[in-house]
Structure formats: structure tokens, C-alpha cells
Amino acid sequence: MEDEKKEETVQAEEKDDGIKTKSLEIGDEAANIKADEHYTAENIQVLEGLEAVRKRPGMYIGTTASPGLHHLVWEIVDNAIDEALAGFCSLINVTINKDGTVTVTDNGRGIPVDIVDKTGVSAVETVYTVLHAGGKFGEGGGYKVSGGLHGVGASVVNALSEWLEVKVHRDGGEYYLKFGRGGKPEGHLKKIGDADDTGTIVTFKPDDTIFTETTTFVYEIIRDRLRQMAYLNKGVKIVVQDLRVEPALKEEFCYEGGIKEYVQYLNKPKGPIMEDVIYCEGREEVEYVSGKTSIIYAEIAMQYNTSYNASIFSFCNNINTHEGGTHEEGFRLAINRVINDYARKSKFLKDDSENFTTDDIKEGLTAIISVKHPDPQYEGQTKTKLGNSEVRKIVSSIVGEHLMTFLLENPPVAKLILTKIASAAEARAAARKAQESVRRKNGLDITTLPGKLADCQSHDPKECELYIVEGNSAGGSAKNGRDRRTQAILPLRGKILNVEKVDQQRAFENAEIGNMIMAIGAGVDPEFDVSKIRYDKVVIMTDADVDGSHIRILLLTFFFRFMKSLITEGHVYIAQPPLYKVEYHQKPYYCYNDAQLEDLKKKLQLKAGYPFQRYKGLGEMDAEQLFETTMDPKARKMLRVTIKDAMLADQIFTNLMGDDVMPRKTFIHENAKFVKNLDL
Ligand code: 1YM
């Protein structure tokens, strides 16, 4: 029903926006995204100066903390990737040098070295000193699709560097230009020698007066993003190196299969149910009402696995569109239409049975949707939702056609897929029945609350908090110590079920999970309605030991898979109980980490050996202490749980909570150094 409604609005929109589309064959000469080889420097338009970037770096790179620092690398790499997409570059090197600077090289044509009319200086200097200068803004020739935060480019990196140098190999020569702090050119582009190859070499040192928090590049962050870039741009070889460590680190990524191999990589730990990856691509020329035309490229890869989750990830111009958008909508419409059509045609679905829902079809599906668009429009809270309406139909028709062909040509695999979808539909129906019968048994509707819940008096969700507490004794202290008006307590008995390993029906049968769903009162995904939650804050309160962390990760897995928007909308918190208590002159002092304890010892001038208490569990605190230290809104510390990267989170939950042991070991090995307070 839901999908039929969507289909109607989609068609209406397609009529309204006056966009005509025309299919083009892959490899079609006219359609090839190949920039004009005769492009010269005149195409560059001058827009703004660099001072603005240094005044408000956040506007250009989001933040001056670690993500912003790494953004500098993405901007330079984007230019190299564009050169690869234009068909001129096959190899990109990214190196973290011994001194902490970064060098990016490519074997493309090299940035043009001739003088730009408008600026009177070389194209290299223009690209690195003029905001928004780039082929994209020229009228003819340049085709830029890969894009950073605002597609801001090389000049922003230069503006935020202590120094930056560019070497270009082009027309038989080697050219060189260095910029000082803030992007000031030290002279002009000079020919310093000969070269028998072509390409661009850029090295930069981030400005520590801008990046005050950190200027240290993290190898794993760079490596993971570059691996993703290699998957998204098939055939491009990307080499990443870290020369700061002995022996140096070096990894190479090159995937001839592109996103097809990406899906295999993501699906491996989830256990694929089929060998093939269903893959399709297409290019369409779009003509807008204005008469302007653009060429849009879309490719999609999908494969089913044994899990119960949907892992559908979408990209536009190599950027993860976390909030989805028209490309994902087109994909969902197509899989719904084709799967149901095929199921009916092959008599898998009887005439009198209902259609499968998109949620049934998505269960256990891993898919990557990647589009390249010369003029993407982004919407949504974090501007990561693709808005271009013409993309919906393009993706839907490409997927529709290929998926139907695949099913018709591979009947045994088609049967496996339909069987999986049918069992998802059955499980969902059974879960619905189970939920309904619980409601009926209690003679009440959804408002039935679990017996173990000590609810709060207020009915205004905005001021209400639900504490999910490990263990009965801590639950008892929390119940007695809380602010009864606004704080509710739900004690958990022992460990909760690992939802990563069971289907929805089994999860619902678990008493602890049922209690949480009832207490929160807003259903579960895909129907979870965050506007109906009974508490603004859901606080996980567990012991500060290994068991406590395990319960915490089990709870987070549950929220991530069953109530994702509870996390994404910022309603999930982790309570921070103190680790130490020091009694001094009959007054208690609480410390939440080792550094605080050391500071306190110094402040109170305590002698070595002065006794202090180390809290092993919440149960060691009495009701009053627990409230004072951990629950009192005026004094407590809480961590809000956020998802920076849903794709990474999906992988982490699969690896940590799934069946396969190896990825868990690798994850723990790679991340052990980030863990500060591990209590073993
Ligand atoms: C390590 C970073 O910047 N490579 C790079 C950049 C450009 C070109 C080639 C290029 C583009 C075009 C024509 C075109 C850029 N050129 C410009 C501008 N690697 C790196 N490789 N010829 C060469 O877009 O048509 C901006 S980026 F504007 F000068 F053409």
C-alpha cells in the first residue's frame, strides 16, 4: 500500500518537472564522460579570495577537528579522481610522509600550465588560489563529478595549509610552484626540468594555527576512504602509504569489478545466499525545461545474504548519501515492482495472495547504488539526501530492466531469492500476530507497559527519561534514588538477546526486548515512529566492566537494527558512572577517569597510599550516591550516541555481533589502540 502511494506521486512528479530523458548505450561515443582535450586555462572563472576560507574554515570543510583535517586529503584526491573519470588517469598515490605531510600524485594530463586570461597567472596558480576555480565552472570542456563538501577544491586546501607545493609534468616539462602559509604563492609557476611522463604531484602541510585540535593524519581513515573510492571508481589503482612507521605501511586498491566487488566484500561476513552479484549500469541524457542537457550515469550492484537486515548504501559523485534520496527511491520502486511481477508470473505468488512489501524484499539484501551527476542537488538535515527528481526514473528503469532479465535467466537463483523473501514476509506476519496477541491478552492497546518498568509521573515525553539498567540491585538503587517525576527505570535481567543472530519474530519473543519496545512505545522499524516515543532520552546504564560493555553493545545493536532513528535523532545516551570515590574530611569526591583521580590527589595533596574506592559495579552505590553521581541532570555526565557513518556502523555491527569470528578479531586488533578504559 505504502509503495503504491509512492509510485503515484513519483509519476505525478515526473510529469510535472518537464524533464525528458533519453537512454544511451554504455560506451556510446556521444555519451562518454570525456573532457575536451583542447581545454585550456581560459575556461577558468574567477570567483572569490582565500581569506574568507581562513576566517570561516567550518563553512568550507565542516570542522577544523580531525574530520576537517582529513577533508583536505579528499579534496586533492577528488581532483585526481576527476582526472581518472575523464579517462586520462589510471594511478593515484597517497602518501603520509615521515614529517606528517601528505603527498598526492596522479598520472593524468597534469594541471594546465598556460596563463589564464582572467587572472593573468598560470592555471596551476589559479586553481590553487582562486576559490571555486576549476573545469566545472568553465563553459566548455571540463567535467567534474567527484565532489567534496561543497565541491570547493584545491584552493581551500591551500588556504588552510602552512605550505603547499605543486609539481606538474606536462608538455615534456616539469613545472613547480610553492605556496606559503594561507596559500600565498612564492613566485610564479616555473619550469624546473624535463619530464617524459605526465601527471600532478601535490604535497601539503596543514596549518596548525587552523587545525588546533590535531594535525595528525590517521592512516586507517585515509585507507578506508581510499578503498571505498577504488570500489566506486572501477579500474582506478589507488596506492596508500604511511612512512611515519617502521616498517612503512602500504596497501593497494584496484577493483576491475567496482561496486560489484564492493557488494561481495560487504556481504562476505553476512554469508551470501547466491554466487552472482546482480549488476547493472546505464547512462542517460537528460534535457531540462531550460534546454540544458546533462548526462547522468548510474550503476547498481546487489546480492542477498542470510542476515535479516537491509544494507542499502547509496552514493552520488562518490559521496555517501546517508539520507538516501531519489536514487534510493528509484531502486526501491524497481525491486518492489519487478520482484512482485516475477513472483506472479512464475506462479510463486498465488493469485489470491498479497504482494510482498519492499521491507520483505529488502531483508538480507546488500546493495550499492552509485550515480554520477554533473549538477547534484542535496537536501535533508545533513545535506546528504539526493534531490534531483530525474534520477528516480533513471535508476528505476535501469534496475527494473536488469533485475527482470536476471531473474528470467537464472530461475534457480530467482527461486532462492523468492523463498528468502517469502520467509521474511511470513516472519513479519507472525511477529505482527505475536505483538497483537500480547496486546489483546492484556485487554489494552499499545499502551500496555511492562510490569518491571517503574514509570515516571510526567506524561510529557520531552521531559521524560528512561534508564535501562543492568541487574536487579542497581535497578533497585536507581528506582529509589531517581527523580520520580521525570525518570523511569527499566531493569534488565542478565544479558539481552543478540538481535544480529535472530529474525524479528524470535527477537519479539524475548521478554527483555518486548519490555523495551513496550516501554518506549513507538513500535519497531520499519514502522518505528520516533514522534511517538514516550521518553526523550533513553539512557543505557551499565557497569564499567567487560560485562557492562557487552550489554551496552547488545543494546546498541538492538536500537540500531530495530529503532534506528532513535539513535540518528539523538535520543540514545550512555550514562557515565564514576570510577572512583575518595573520602576526604568526611566529604566524598567522585572521579570519572584516571586523569581526574590524579588531579584530585594533587589538589587535595594526598599522600601516596591514601585509600580510595574503585567502583566495580553500579550496585556498589546506594540510591542516593547513584542519583548524585550518575542520574542527577544537574551533575551527571552522559554520552549521546551518534552515527557518523551508517555504512561503517553496519559493518561494525555485522563484524562484532555476527557469526563470523575473523572480522571480529581483525576489528578488535585494529581498534585496540583506540580503547582507553578497557577493564579486563
Ligand atoms: C594530485 C592532484 O589535481 N590532477 C589534475 C587536475 C586537473 C587536471 C588534471 C586537468 C583538468 C582539465 C584539463 C579539465 C585540473 N585542471 C584544472 C583546470 N591531482 C590533480 N589533473 N587538463 C588537466 O578539467 O579540463 C582544475 S583541476 F581548471 F586548470 F583545468
XYZ file of C-alpha atoms in Angstrom, residues 255-573:
319
model
C 38.858 -3.250 -8.431
C 38.045 -4.061 -12.024
C 34.577 -5.120 -10.844
C 33.945 -1.830 -8.987
C 30.795 -1.809 -6.844
C 30.140 -5.417 -7.801
C 33.231 -6.343 -5.819
C 32.196 -3.848 -3.122
C 28.970 -5.760 -2.543
C 30.904 -9.041 -2.364
C 33.270 -7.504 0.194
C 30.415 -6.160 2.358
C 28.420 -9.362 2.061
C 31.184 -11.812 2.868
C 30.794 -11.648 6.657
C 26.995 -11.782 6.286
C 27.025 -15.072 4.318
C 25.750 -14.599 0.739
C 22.948 -16.945 -0.359
C 23.937 -16.720 -4.032
C 27.148 -16.658 -6.024
C 26.258 -13.946 -8.546
C 26.069 -10.266 -7.813
C 23.255 -8.678 -9.796
C 24.862 -5.714 -11.525
C 23.515 -3.070 -13.860
C 24.609 0.249 -15.249
C 23.229 2.840 -17.600
C 23.756 6.347 -18.874
C 21.011 8.762 -19.773
C 20.994 12.170 -21.299
C 18.543 14.459 -19.564
C 17.056 17.553 -21.092
C 15.723 20.129 -18.653
C 12.968 22.654 -19.389
C 15.690 25.262 -19.689
C 17.045 23.375 -22.689
C 20.226 22.462 -20.791
C 21.274 18.846 -21.030
C 23.359 16.661 -18.784
C 24.499 13.088 -18.793
C 23.738 11.012 -15.747
C 25.443 7.729 -15.062
C 24.056 5.148 -12.652
C 25.260 1.732 -11.573
C 23.763 -0.664 -9.091
C 25.024 -3.913 -7.566
C 23.041 -6.200 -5.266
C 23.258 -9.603 -3.611
C 21.242 -11.394 -0.930
C 22.725 -12.769 2.300
C 21.484 -14.899 5.181
C 21.008 -11.975 7.590
C 17.755 -10.225 8.472
C 18.916 -6.696 7.776
C 18.849 -4.495 4.736
C 22.215 -2.911 3.919
C 21.463 -0.481 1.132
C 24.051 2.215 0.569
C 23.896 4.979 -1.977
C 26.388 7.438 -3.413
C 26.293 10.462 -5.635
C 29.596 11.563 -7.138
C 31.438 9.241 -4.744
C 29.849 10.817 -1.682
C 27.807 8.586 0.618
C 24.243 9.927 0.530
C 23.430 8.850 4.102
C 19.913 10.212 3.947
C 19.109 8.438 0.671
C 17.123 10.355 -1.890
C 15.777 9.910 -5.385
C 18.292 7.244 -6.435
C 17.285 5.051 -3.483
C 13.605 5.705 -4.141
C 14.018 4.608 -7.751
C 15.782 1.476 -6.569
C 13.046 0.584 -4.056
C 10.283 1.151 -6.602
C 12.040 -1.096 -9.117
C 12.749 -4.015 -6.777
C 9.166 -3.910 -5.491
C 7.674 -3.891 -8.986
C 9.976 -6.493 -10.527
C 10.010 -8.975 -7.656
C 6.221 -8.963 -7.391
C 5.780 -9.164 -11.177
C 8.174 -12.059 -11.421
C 6.681 -13.825 -8.390
C 3.238 -13.656 -10.013
C 4.423 -14.618 -13.496
C 6.288 -17.631 -12.153
C 3.252 -18.576 -10.004
C 5.372 -18.302 -6.858
C 2.770 -15.868 -5.546
C -0.750 -17.240 -5.855
C -3.428 -15.053 -7.434
C -5.188 -14.514 -4.112
C -2.110 -13.728 -2.010
C -0.883 -10.249 -1.231
C 2.132 -8.582 -2.809
C 5.459 -8.713 -0.978
C 6.277 -5.417 0.701
C 9.503 -3.543 -0.042
C 10.621 -4.372 3.508
C 10.201 -8.101 2.874
C 12.179 -7.722 -0.337
C 14.945 -5.744 1.346
C 15.540 -8.224 4.172
C 19.014 -9.718 3.781
C 19.802 -7.557 0.779
C 23.114 -5.762 0.373
C 23.073 -3.164 -2.387
C 25.169 -0.272 -3.621
C 23.615 2.433 -5.745
C 26.100 4.849 -7.269
C 25.217 7.745 -9.538
C 27.410 10.361 -11.174
C 25.608 13.622 -11.791
C 27.127 16.872 -13.129
C 24.719 19.012 -11.110
C 23.596 17.233 -7.949
C 21.065 18.875 -5.620
C 21.321 17.837 -1.992
C 18.605 18.096 0.636
C 17.998 16.893 4.163
C 19.368 17.762 7.586
C 22.966 16.918 6.737
C 22.652 17.698 3.023
C 23.247 14.067 2.170
C 19.901 13.341 0.506
C 19.887 13.430 -3.272
C 17.059 15.608 -4.558
C 17.282 15.517 -8.367
C 13.927 14.078 -9.383
C 15.034 12.841 -12.821
C 17.352 10.355 -11.101
C 14.431 8.386 -9.650
C 13.174 7.253 -13.024
C 16.642 6.607 -14.414
C 17.627 4.279 -11.559
C 14.216 2.644 -11.515
C 14.296 1.825 -15.222
C 17.898 0.561 -15.195
C 17.271 -1.687 -12.174
C 13.849 -2.779 -13.417
C 15.134 -3.990 -16.741
C 18.274 -5.741 -15.494
C 16.710 -7.364 -12.462
C 13.866 -8.867 -14.504
C 16.356 -10.192 -17.059
C 18.490 -11.680 -14.302
C 15.541 -13.472 -12.689
C 14.298 -14.824 -16.034
C 17.744 -16.072 -16.984
C 18.546 -17.614 -13.582
C 15.468 -19.476 -12.355
C 17.220 -21.438 -9.569
C 18.708 -18.251 -8.046
C 15.373 -16.479 -8.542
C 13.725 -19.238 -6.531
C 16.263 -18.891 -3.720
C 15.606 -15.155 -3.584
C 11.821 -15.529 -3.614
C 11.978 -18.201 -0.924
C 14.048 -15.866 1.259
C 11.579 -13.015 0.664
C 8.600 -15.267 1.380
C 10.078 -16.343 4.694
C 10.730 -12.689 5.576
C 7.065 -11.978 4.809
C 5.942 -14.929 6.946
C 8.166 -13.925 9.853
C 6.878 -10.370 9.669
C 3.265 -11.562 9.655
C 3.958 -13.884 12.602
C 5.685 -11.088 14.506
C 2.725 -8.820 13.898
C 0.349 -11.517 15.178
C 2.519 -12.125 18.242
C 2.510 -8.419 19.040
C -1.241 -8.205 18.559
C -1.951 -11.202 20.759
C 0.168 -9.726 23.552
C -1.903 -6.563 23.286
C -5.197 -8.464 23.245
C -4.217 -10.673 26.195
C -3.673 -7.600 28.283
C -7.028 -6.237 27.183
C -5.335 -2.990 26.332
C -3.831 -1.419 23.278
C -0.219 -0.454 22.658
C -0.158 1.479 25.905
C 0.399 -1.702 27.932
C 3.516 -1.218 29.992
C 5.813 -3.952 31.196
C 5.445 -4.951 34.850
C 9.111 -4.385 35.617
C 9.017 -0.796 34.465
C 8.988 1.803 37.213
C 7.448 4.569 35.146
C 7.705 8.275 35.823
C 4.782 10.519 36.757
C 5.062 13.023 33.929
C 3.361 12.253 30.644
C 5.247 14.872 28.700
C 7.781 12.877 26.648
C 10.025 15.938 26.257
C 10.992 15.906 29.917
C 10.907 12.130 30.433
C 13.894 9.823 30.608
C 14.063 6.043 30.517
C 17.001 4.413 32.294
C 17.721 0.904 31.092
C 19.665 -0.568 33.970
C 21.720 -3.715 34.160
C 20.982 -6.007 37.090
C 18.307 -6.037 39.763
C 20.327 -4.495 42.574
C 21.383 -1.481 40.518
C 17.794 -1.348 39.271
C 16.670 -1.153 42.913
C 19.061 1.712 43.716
C 18.029 3.533 40.576
C 14.330 3.140 41.404
C 14.823 4.532 44.894
C 17.222 7.300 44.008
C 15.609 8.682 40.856
C 13.548 11.779 40.309
C 10.183 10.039 40.163
C 8.563 12.821 38.251
C 10.665 12.528 35.101
C 12.825 9.413 35.402
C 11.611 5.899 34.629
C 13.626 2.772 35.335
C 13.596 -0.491 33.389
C 15.844 -3.107 34.986
C 17.229 -5.807 32.699
C 17.753 -9.347 33.878
C 21.169 -10.541 32.681
C 22.217 -10.330 29.074
C 19.798 -9.444 26.354
C 19.462 -11.365 23.114
C 21.923 -10.650 20.285
C 19.456 -9.482 17.642
C 22.123 -9.732 14.958
C 21.710 -13.504 15.038
C 17.921 -13.999 15.091
C 14.935 -12.951 12.992
C 12.379 -10.373 14.133
C 9.921 -12.967 15.387
C 12.433 -14.601 17.745
C 13.544 -11.177 18.896
C 9.978 -10.229 19.828
C 9.554 -13.419 21.842
C 12.435 -12.317 24.069
C 10.969 -10.795 27.235
C 13.627 -8.091 27.721
C 13.285 -6.906 24.133
C 9.492 -6.950 24.341
C 9.723 -4.841 27.514
C 11.887 -2.213 25.860
C 9.624 -1.978 22.804
C 6.555 -1.585 25.022
C 8.202 0.940 27.336
C 9.464 3.144 24.501
C 6.047 2.801 22.873
C 6.830 3.748 19.270
C 6.939 0.331 17.559
C 9.898 -1.061 15.647
C 11.424 -0.492 12.224
C 10.229 -0.174 9.525
C 7.157 1.249 11.302
C 9.107 2.808 14.177
C 7.729 6.305 14.689
C 10.161 8.493 16.584
C 7.472 11.139 17.136
C 5.644 8.636 19.389
C 8.465 7.843 21.807
C 7.416 8.107 25.459
C 10.833 9.352 26.610
C 13.045 11.993 25.068
C 16.131 10.320 26.483
C 16.774 6.603 26.584
C 19.773 6.100 28.835
C 21.810 2.911 28.921
C 23.255 2.478 32.416
C 25.612 -0.468 32.801
C 28.602 -1.381 34.953
C 32.017 -0.084 33.971
C 33.401 -3.564 33.275
C 33.569 -6.047 30.403
C 30.079 -7.435 31.034
C 28.707 -3.900 31.176
C 30.280 -3.047 27.817
C 28.900 -6.245 26.341
C 25.378 -5.452 27.485
C 25.804 -1.920 26.158
C 26.818 -3.153 22.706
C 23.906 -5.652 22.703
C 21.503 -2.810 23.499
C 23.027 -0.559 20.840
C 22.761 -3.381 18.294
C 19.096 -3.727 19.192
C 18.419 0.004 18.801
C 20.426 0.185 15.562
C 18.530 -2.672 13.936
C 15.055 -2.055 15.381
C 14.786 1.675 16.121
C 17.458 3.309 14.017
C 16.013 6.814 14.145
C 16.050 6.682 17.960
C 19.846 6.839 17.522
C 20.030 9.072 14.449
C 17.670 11.605 16.048
C 19.872 11.703 19.142
C 17.681 10.066 21.798
C 20.098 7.363 22.956
C 22.552 8.124 25.762
